[in-house]
Coordinates of C-alpha atoms in Angstrom, one line a residue:
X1 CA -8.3 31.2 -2.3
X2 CA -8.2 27.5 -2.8
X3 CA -10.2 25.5 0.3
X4 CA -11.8 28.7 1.5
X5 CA -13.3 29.6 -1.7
X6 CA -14.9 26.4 -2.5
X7 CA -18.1 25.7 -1.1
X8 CA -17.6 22.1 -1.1
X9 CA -15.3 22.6 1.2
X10 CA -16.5 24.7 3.6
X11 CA -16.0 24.2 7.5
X12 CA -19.8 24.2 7.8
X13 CA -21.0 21.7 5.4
X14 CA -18.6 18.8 7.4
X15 CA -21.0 19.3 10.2
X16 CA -24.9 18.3 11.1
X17 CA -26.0 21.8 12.5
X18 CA -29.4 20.1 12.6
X19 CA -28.0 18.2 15.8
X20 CA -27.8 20.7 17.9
X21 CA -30.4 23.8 16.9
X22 CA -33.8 23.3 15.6
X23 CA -33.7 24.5 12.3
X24 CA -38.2 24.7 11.7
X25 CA -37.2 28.1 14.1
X26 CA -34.4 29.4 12.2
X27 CA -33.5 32.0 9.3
X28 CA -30.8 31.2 7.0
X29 CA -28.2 33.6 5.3
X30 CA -25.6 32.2 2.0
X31 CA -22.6 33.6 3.3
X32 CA -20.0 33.4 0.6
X33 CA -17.4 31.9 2.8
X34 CA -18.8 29.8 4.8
X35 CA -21.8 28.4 3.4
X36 CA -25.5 28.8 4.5
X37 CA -25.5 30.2 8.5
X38 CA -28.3 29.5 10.9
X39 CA -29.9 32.4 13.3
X40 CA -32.0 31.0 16.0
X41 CA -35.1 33.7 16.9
X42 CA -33.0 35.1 20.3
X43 CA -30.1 36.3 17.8
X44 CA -32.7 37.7 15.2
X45 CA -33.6 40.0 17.9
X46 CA -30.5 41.5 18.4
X47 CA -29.7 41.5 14.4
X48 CA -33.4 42.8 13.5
X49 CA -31.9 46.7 15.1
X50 CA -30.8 49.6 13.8
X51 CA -28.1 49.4 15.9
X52 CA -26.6 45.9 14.3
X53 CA -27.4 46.7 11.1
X54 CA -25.3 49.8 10.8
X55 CA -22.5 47.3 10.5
X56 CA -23.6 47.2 6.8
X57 CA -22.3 50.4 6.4
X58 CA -19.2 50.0 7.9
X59 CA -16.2 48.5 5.1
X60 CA -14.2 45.7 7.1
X61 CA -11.3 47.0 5.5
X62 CA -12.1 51.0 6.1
X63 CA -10.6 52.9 2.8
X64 CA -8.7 49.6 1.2
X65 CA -11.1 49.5 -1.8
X66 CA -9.6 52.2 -3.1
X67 CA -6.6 50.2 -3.8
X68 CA -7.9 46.7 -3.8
X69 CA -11.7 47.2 -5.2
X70 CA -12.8 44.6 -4.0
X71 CA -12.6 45.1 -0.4
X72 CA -16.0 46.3 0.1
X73 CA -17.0 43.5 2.2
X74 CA -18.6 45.2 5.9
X75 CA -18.8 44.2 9.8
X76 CA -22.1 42.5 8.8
X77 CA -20.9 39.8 7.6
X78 CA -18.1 39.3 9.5
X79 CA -20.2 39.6 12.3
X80 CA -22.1 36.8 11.0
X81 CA -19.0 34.5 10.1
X82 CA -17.9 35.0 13.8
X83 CA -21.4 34.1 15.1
X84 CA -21.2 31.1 12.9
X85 CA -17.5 29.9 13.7
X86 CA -18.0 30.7 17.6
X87 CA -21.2 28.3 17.3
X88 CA -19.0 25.6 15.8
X89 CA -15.8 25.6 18.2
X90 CA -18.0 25.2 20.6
X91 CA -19.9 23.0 19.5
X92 CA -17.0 20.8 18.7
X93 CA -15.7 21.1 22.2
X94 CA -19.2 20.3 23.5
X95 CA -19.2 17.0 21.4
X96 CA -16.2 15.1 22.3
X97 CA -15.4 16.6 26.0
X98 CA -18.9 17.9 27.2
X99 CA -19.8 16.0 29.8
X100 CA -16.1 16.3 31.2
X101 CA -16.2 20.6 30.7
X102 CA -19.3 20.3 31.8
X103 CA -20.3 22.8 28.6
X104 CA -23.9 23.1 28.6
X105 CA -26.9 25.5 26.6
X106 CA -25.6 28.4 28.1
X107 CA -22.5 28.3 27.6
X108 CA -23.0 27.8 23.8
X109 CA -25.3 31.0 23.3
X110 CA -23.4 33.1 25.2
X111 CA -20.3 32.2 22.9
X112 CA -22.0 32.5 19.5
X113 CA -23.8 36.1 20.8
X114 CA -20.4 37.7 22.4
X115 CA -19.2 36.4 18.5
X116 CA -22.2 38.1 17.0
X117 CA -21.5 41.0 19.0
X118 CA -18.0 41.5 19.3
X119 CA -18.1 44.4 16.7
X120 CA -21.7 45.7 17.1
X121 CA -19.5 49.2 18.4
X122 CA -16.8 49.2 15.8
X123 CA -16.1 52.6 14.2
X124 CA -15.9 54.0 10.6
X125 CA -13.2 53.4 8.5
X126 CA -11.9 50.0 10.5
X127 CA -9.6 51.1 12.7
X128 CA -8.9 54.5 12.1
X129 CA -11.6 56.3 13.6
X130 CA -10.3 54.8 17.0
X131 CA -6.5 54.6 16.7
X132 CA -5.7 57.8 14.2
X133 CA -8.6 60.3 14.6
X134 CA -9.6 60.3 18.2
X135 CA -6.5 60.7 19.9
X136 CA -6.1 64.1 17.5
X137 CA -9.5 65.2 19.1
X138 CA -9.0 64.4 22.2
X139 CA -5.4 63.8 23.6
X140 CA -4.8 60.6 25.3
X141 CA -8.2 59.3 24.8
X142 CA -8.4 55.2 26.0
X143 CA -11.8 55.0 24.3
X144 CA -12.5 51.3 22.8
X145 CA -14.4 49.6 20.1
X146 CA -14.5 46.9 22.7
X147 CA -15.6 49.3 25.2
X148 CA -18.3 50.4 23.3
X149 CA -19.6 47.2 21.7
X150 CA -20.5 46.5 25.5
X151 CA -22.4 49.8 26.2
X152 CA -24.1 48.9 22.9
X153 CA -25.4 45.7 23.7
X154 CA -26.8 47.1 26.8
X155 CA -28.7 50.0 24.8
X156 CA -30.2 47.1 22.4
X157 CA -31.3 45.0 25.0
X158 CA -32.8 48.4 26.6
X159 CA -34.0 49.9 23.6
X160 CA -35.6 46.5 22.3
X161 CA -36.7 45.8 25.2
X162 CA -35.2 42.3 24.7
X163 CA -35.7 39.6 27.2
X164 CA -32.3 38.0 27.6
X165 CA -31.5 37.2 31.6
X166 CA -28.9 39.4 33.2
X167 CA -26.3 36.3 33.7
X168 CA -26.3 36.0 29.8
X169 CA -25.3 39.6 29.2
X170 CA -23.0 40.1 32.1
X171 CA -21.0 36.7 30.0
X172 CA -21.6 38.2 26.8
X173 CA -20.3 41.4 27.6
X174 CA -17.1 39.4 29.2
X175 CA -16.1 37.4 26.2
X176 CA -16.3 40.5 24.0
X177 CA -13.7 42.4 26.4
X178 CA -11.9 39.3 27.2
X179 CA -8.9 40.5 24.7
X180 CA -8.9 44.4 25.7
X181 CA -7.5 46.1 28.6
X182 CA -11.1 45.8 30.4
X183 CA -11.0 42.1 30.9
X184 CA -11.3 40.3 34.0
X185 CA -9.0 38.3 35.5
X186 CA -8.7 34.9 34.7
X187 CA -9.5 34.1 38.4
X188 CA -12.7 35.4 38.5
X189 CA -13.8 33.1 35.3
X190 CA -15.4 30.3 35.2
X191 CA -14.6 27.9 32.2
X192 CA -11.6 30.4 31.2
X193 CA -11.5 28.6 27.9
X194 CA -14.8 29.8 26.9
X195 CA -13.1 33.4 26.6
X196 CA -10.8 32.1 24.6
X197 CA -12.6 31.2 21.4
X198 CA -14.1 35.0 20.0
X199 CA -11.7 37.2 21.9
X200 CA -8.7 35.6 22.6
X201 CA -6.2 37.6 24.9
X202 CA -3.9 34.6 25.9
X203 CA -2.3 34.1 22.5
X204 CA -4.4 35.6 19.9
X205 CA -5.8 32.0 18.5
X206 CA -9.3 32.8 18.1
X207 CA -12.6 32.6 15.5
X208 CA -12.3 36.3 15.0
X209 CA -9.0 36.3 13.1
X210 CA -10.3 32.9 11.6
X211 CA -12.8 34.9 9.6
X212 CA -11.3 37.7 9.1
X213 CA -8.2 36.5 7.9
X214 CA -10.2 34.1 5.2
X215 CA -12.9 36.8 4.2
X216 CA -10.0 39.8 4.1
X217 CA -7.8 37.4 1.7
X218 CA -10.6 36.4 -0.8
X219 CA -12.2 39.8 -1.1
X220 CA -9.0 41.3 -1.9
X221 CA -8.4 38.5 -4.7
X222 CA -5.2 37.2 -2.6
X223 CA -4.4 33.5 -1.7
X224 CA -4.6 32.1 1.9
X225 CA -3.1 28.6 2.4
X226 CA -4.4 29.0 6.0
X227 CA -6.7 26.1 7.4
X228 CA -8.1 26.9 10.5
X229 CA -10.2 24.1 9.6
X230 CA -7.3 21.7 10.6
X231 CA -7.1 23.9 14.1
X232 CA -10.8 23.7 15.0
X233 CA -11.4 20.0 13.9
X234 CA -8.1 19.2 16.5
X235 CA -8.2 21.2 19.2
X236 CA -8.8 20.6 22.9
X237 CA -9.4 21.8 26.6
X238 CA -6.9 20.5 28.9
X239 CA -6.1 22.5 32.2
X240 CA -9.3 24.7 31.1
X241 CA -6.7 26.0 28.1
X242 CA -7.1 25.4 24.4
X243 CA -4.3 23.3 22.9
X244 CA -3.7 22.6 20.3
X245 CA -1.7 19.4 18.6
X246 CA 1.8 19.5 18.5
X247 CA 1.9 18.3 14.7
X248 CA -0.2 21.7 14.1
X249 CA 2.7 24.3 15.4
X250 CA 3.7 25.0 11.5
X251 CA -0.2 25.7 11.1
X252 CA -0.5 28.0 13.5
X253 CA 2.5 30.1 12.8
X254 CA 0.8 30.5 9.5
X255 CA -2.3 31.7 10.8
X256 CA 0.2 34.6 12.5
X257 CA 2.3 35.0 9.4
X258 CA -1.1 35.2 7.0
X259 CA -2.3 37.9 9.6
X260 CA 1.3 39.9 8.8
X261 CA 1.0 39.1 5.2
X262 CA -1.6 41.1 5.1
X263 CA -1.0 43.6 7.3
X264 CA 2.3 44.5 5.2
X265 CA 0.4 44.2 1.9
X266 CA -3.0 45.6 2.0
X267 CA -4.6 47.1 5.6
X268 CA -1.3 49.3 5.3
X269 CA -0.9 49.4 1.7
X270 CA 1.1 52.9 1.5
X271 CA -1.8 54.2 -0.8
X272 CA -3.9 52.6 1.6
X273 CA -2.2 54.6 4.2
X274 CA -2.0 58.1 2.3
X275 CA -6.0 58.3 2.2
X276 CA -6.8 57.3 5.1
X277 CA -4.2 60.3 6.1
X278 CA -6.3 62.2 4.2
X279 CA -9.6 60.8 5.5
X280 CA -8.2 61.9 9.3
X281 CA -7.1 65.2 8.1
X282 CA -10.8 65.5 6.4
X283 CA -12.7 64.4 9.6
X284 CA -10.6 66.6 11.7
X285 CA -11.3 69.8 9.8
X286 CA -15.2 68.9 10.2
X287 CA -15.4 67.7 13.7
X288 CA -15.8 71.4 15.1
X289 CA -18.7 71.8 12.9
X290 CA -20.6 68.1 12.6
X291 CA -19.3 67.3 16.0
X292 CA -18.0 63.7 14.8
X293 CA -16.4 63.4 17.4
X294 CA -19.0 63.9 20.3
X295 CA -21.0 60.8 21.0
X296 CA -18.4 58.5 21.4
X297 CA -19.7 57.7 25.0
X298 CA -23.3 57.7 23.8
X299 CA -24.6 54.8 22.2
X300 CA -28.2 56.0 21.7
X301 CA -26.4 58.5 19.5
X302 CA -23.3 57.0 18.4
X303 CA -24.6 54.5 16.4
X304 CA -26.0 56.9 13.9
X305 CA -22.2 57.4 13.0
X306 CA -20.8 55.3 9.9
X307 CA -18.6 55.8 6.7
X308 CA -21.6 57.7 5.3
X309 CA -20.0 60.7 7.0
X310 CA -17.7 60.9 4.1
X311 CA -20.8 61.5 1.8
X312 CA -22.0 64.2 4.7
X313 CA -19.4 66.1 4.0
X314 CA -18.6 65.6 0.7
X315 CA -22.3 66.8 -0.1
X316 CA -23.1 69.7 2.4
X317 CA -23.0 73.1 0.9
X318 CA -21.8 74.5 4.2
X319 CA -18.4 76.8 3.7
X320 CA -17.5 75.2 7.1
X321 CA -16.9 72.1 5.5
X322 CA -14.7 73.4 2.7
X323 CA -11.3 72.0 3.6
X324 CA -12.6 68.7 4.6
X325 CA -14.9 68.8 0.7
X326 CA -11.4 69.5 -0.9
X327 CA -10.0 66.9 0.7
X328 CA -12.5 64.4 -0.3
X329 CA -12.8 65.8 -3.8
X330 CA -9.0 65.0 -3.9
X331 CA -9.4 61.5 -2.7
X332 CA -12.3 60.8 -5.7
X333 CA -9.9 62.8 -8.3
X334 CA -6.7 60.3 -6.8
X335 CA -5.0 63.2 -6.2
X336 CA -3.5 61.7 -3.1
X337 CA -1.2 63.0 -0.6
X338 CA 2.4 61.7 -2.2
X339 CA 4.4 58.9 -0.8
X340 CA 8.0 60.3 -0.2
X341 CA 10.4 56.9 0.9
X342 CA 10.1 54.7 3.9
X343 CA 12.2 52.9 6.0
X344 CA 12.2 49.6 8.6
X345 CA 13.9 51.2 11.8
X346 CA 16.9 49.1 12.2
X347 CA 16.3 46.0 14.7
X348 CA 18.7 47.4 17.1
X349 CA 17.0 50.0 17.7
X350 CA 13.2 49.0 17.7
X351 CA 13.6 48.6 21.7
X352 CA 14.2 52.2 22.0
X353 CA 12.0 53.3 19.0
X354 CA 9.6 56.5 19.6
X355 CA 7.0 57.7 17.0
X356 CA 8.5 59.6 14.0
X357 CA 6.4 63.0 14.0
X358 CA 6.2 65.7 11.0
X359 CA 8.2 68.0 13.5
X360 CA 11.0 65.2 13.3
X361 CA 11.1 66.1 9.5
X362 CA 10.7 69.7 9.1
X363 CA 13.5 69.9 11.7
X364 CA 15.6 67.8 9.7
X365 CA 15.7 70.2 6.4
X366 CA 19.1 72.0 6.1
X367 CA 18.7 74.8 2.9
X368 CA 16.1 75.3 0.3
X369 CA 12.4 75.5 0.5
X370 CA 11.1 76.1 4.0
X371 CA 9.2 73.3 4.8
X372 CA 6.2 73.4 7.2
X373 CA 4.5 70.6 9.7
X374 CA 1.2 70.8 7.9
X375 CA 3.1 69.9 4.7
X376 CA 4.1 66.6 6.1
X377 CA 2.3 63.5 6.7
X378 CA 3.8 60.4 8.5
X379 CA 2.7 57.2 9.2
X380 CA 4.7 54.8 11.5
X381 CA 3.4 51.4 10.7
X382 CA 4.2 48.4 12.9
X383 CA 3.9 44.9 11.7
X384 CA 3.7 41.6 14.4
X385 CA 2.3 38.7 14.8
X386 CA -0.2 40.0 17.6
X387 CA 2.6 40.0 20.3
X388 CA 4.5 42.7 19.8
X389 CA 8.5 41.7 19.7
X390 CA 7.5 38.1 21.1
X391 CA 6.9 35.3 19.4
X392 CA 2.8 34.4 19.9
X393 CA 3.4 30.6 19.9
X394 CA 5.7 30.9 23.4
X395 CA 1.6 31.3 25.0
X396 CA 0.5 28.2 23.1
X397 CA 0.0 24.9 25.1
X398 CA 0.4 21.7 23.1
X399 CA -0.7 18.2 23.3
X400 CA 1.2 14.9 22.1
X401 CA -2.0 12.8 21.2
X402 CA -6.0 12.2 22.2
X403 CA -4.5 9.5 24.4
X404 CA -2.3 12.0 26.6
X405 CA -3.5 15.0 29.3
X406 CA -0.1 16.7 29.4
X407 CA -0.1 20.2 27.8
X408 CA 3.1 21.4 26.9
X409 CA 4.8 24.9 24.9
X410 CA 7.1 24.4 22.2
X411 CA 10.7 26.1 21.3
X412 CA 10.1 27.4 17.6
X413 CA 14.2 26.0 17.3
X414 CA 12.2 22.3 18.2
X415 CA 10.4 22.8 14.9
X416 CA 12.7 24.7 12.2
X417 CA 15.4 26.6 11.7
X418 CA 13.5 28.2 9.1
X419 CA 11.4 30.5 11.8
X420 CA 11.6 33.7 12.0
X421 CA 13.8 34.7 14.8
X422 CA 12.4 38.4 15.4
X423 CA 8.8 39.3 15.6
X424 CA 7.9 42.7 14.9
X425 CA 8.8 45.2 12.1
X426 CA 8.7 49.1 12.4
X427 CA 8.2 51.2 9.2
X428 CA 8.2 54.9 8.6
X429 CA 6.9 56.2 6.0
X430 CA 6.8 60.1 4.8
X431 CA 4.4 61.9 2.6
X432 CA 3.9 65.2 1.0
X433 CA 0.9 67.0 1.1
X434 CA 1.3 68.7 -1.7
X435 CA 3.1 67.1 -5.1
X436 CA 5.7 70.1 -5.8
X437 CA 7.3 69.6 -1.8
X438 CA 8.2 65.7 -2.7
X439 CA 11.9 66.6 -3.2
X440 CA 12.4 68.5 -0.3
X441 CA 10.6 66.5 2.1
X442 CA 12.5 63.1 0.8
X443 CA 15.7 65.3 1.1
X444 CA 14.5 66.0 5.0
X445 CA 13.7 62.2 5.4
X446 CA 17.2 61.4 4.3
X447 CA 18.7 64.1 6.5
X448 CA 16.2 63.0 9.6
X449 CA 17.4 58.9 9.3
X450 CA 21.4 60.3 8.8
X451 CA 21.0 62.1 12.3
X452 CA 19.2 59.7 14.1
X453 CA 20.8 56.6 12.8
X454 CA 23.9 57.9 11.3
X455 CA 23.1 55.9 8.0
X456 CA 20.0 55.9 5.5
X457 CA 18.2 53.0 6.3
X458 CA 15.9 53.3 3.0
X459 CA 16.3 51.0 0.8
X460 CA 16.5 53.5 -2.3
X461 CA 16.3 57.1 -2.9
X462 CA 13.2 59.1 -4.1
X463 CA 12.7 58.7 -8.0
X464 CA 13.3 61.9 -9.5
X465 CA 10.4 61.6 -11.6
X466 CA 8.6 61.8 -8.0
X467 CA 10.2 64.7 -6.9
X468 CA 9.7 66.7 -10.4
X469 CA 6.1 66.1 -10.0
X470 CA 3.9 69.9 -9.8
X471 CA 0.5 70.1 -9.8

């Protein structure tokens, strides 16, 4: 990990936190990235629930330590390095342009709560309770970590009884949905760039990926030449926007590229991705019984759920719960749902691209054994650098120097030829459920990619060894 993994050279320890909290009232925690952080007694309150510490039990990283073991690392402590880093942008910002932002007290709590807080309504399993297992429960469902992370900070306040004035959690609440679908307008903010820093929805520069990114890298034993560092020490409001120095353009397209890095090689890992198909299958054979699935609107409820549900089922004697207890029992025994062959979908057609389904396959088998949707898994991965098939660093303003108040974009062609040119990749990958169907569903892939693309876009075919596999 380099920079991020020494202490010495932590972002913290450059500054004099002293200056601007009164550390005789404060706690301290050793986090292992970024040094010793300071909580002042109002964010105490809202850590010292139930409700915030279930983010223990919820893995950052969802089922990745199954591949990389050390991803065990929860919300809790990223919750805390975004607290921290939101505390310190702002703080920056607050020494050398205060007076002319006009940031005051308020403005710094509400940012290092709404970084405290941004994740208090996360689900199980990082993202797949909310983007893979919902919308099989219930069809079309919009529901939101985001979403709920709001209704939770109103049930901790209520439930605490927590005196925090109504202006501070109406701004709190903001920030947190200021990247989502739920955000205001910009027109209805008041210092816009404040919404910028934990939830950013302009460009996708902000401390949450900052923490992430460095915490994700090092737990999973990976290198990360990334220095936000550079980025938080340099940047400046001008036109109530962020900018950034023009001489840091190559750093942030790193930060973006890092983000895709790890994207390709470990939060979609393809065994990473053919347990947590399992996991869905699992939690949507014991929704009807546990009823997983039926406080998602509910915080006074919903916060009870975690990845301890795994255990639930894995442990209940209940006959209800048999499939989903196989399941599991074949996730401990690593006898995991078989990757077939994947394939990136052709640029030329990623405009036009539609989710590959396990009806796609079956449909696609020509002679042999009779192949059935529920012997299929797929998983269509898509990999960006946060803008889908644009490039993120078109919505970044620049500046030329200290001395000069023009903000400015940059063509990526004005930096390097180097640069990517397209943004976004498109991978489908196949599985069989069960090891003896490997050969006949690889032979269906083939046949599906021939008919919708007229060529095989894999890079290889299946290796025979992988298709002789029986159980």
């Amino acid at each position: 990990m380099g920079a991020f993994c020494n202490n010495d050279l932590a972002f913290s320890s450059n500054y004099n936190f002293g200056s601007y909290q009164d550390l005789r009232f404060s706690k301290h925690v050793h986090d292992n990235v970024h040094g010793n952080i300071h909580l002042s007694p109002l964010f105490l309150k809202f850590i010292d629930t139930e409700q915030f510490q279930r983010l223990r039990d919820l893995k950052q990283l969802g089922m990745a330590h199954m591949v990389y073991p050390g991803a065990v690392h929860s919300r809790f402590e990223h919750s805390l390095g975004v607290y921290w880093l939101a505390g310190e942008a702002v703080h920056k910002l607050k020494i050398h342009q205060g007076l002319e932002l006009g940031i005051d007290h308020f403005d710094v709590q509400t940012v290092k709560l709404a970084g405290l807080l941004h994740d208090v309504g996360h689900g199980p399993f990082s993202h797949l309770f909310e983007r893979e297992f919902l919308p099989m429960v219930h069809k079309g469902s919009e529901w939101s970590h985001e979403q709920m992370s709001v209704d939770m900070v109103d049930h901790i306040v209520d439930e605490h009884h927590i005196e925090i004035d109504s202006e501070t959690i109406k701004r709190v609440k903001e920030m947190i949905l200021a990247s989502s679908k739920y955000a205001t307008t910009k027109s209805t903010r008041e210092k816009h760039f404040l919404y910028d820093i934990v939830a950013n929805g302009r460009n996708g520069i902000d401390v949450d990926k900052f923490d992430y990114i460095v915490r994700d890298c090092r737990a999973c034993g990976l290198g990360c030449n990334f220095l936000f560092q550079r980025l938080m020490e340099t940047m400046r409001v001008i036109g109530d926007d962020i900018c950034y120095r023009a001489k840091d353009y190559l750093t942030i397209h790193k930060l973006f590229a890092t983000r895709a890095d790890l994207y390709r090689t470990v939060y979609t890992h393809a065994k990473v991705k053919a347990i947590e198909l399992m996991v869905v299958d699992a939690l949507l054979e014991a929704n009807n019984y546990l009823e997983i699935a039926s406080h998602i609107h509910d915080p006074s409820q919903y916060w009870k759920l975690d990845d301890s549900i795994i255990k639930t089922i894995e442990t209940a004697p209940h006959q209800e719960l048999k499939e989903s207890r196989d399941l599991i029992l074949r996730i401990r025994r690593r006898d995991l749902y078989q990757f077939c062959n994947e394939y990136a979908v052709p640029k030329d057609q990623l405009d036009n691209f539609k989710d590959v389904t396990a009806q796609d396959i079956v449909c696609s088998q020509r002679s042999g054994v009779v192949l059935k949707e529920e012997d299929v898994a797929v998983s269509n991965v898509r990999i960006d650098l946060t803008r889908g098939k644009h490039n993120p660093l078109e919505s970044i303003n620049f500046f030329k120097d200290y001395e000069s108040e023009e903000k400015f974009s940059i063509p990526d062609d004005r930096i390097s030829h180097l640069l990517p040119k397209s943004y976004q990749d498109m991978i489908v990958r196949v599985y069989s459920k069960k090891p003896e169907l490997v050969g006949a569903i690889s032979e269906a892939f083939e046949n599906f990619q021939l008919k919708t693309y007229g060529i095989k876009a894999q890079v290889h075919a299946t290796p025979e060894k992988k298709k002789c596999r029986i159980s």
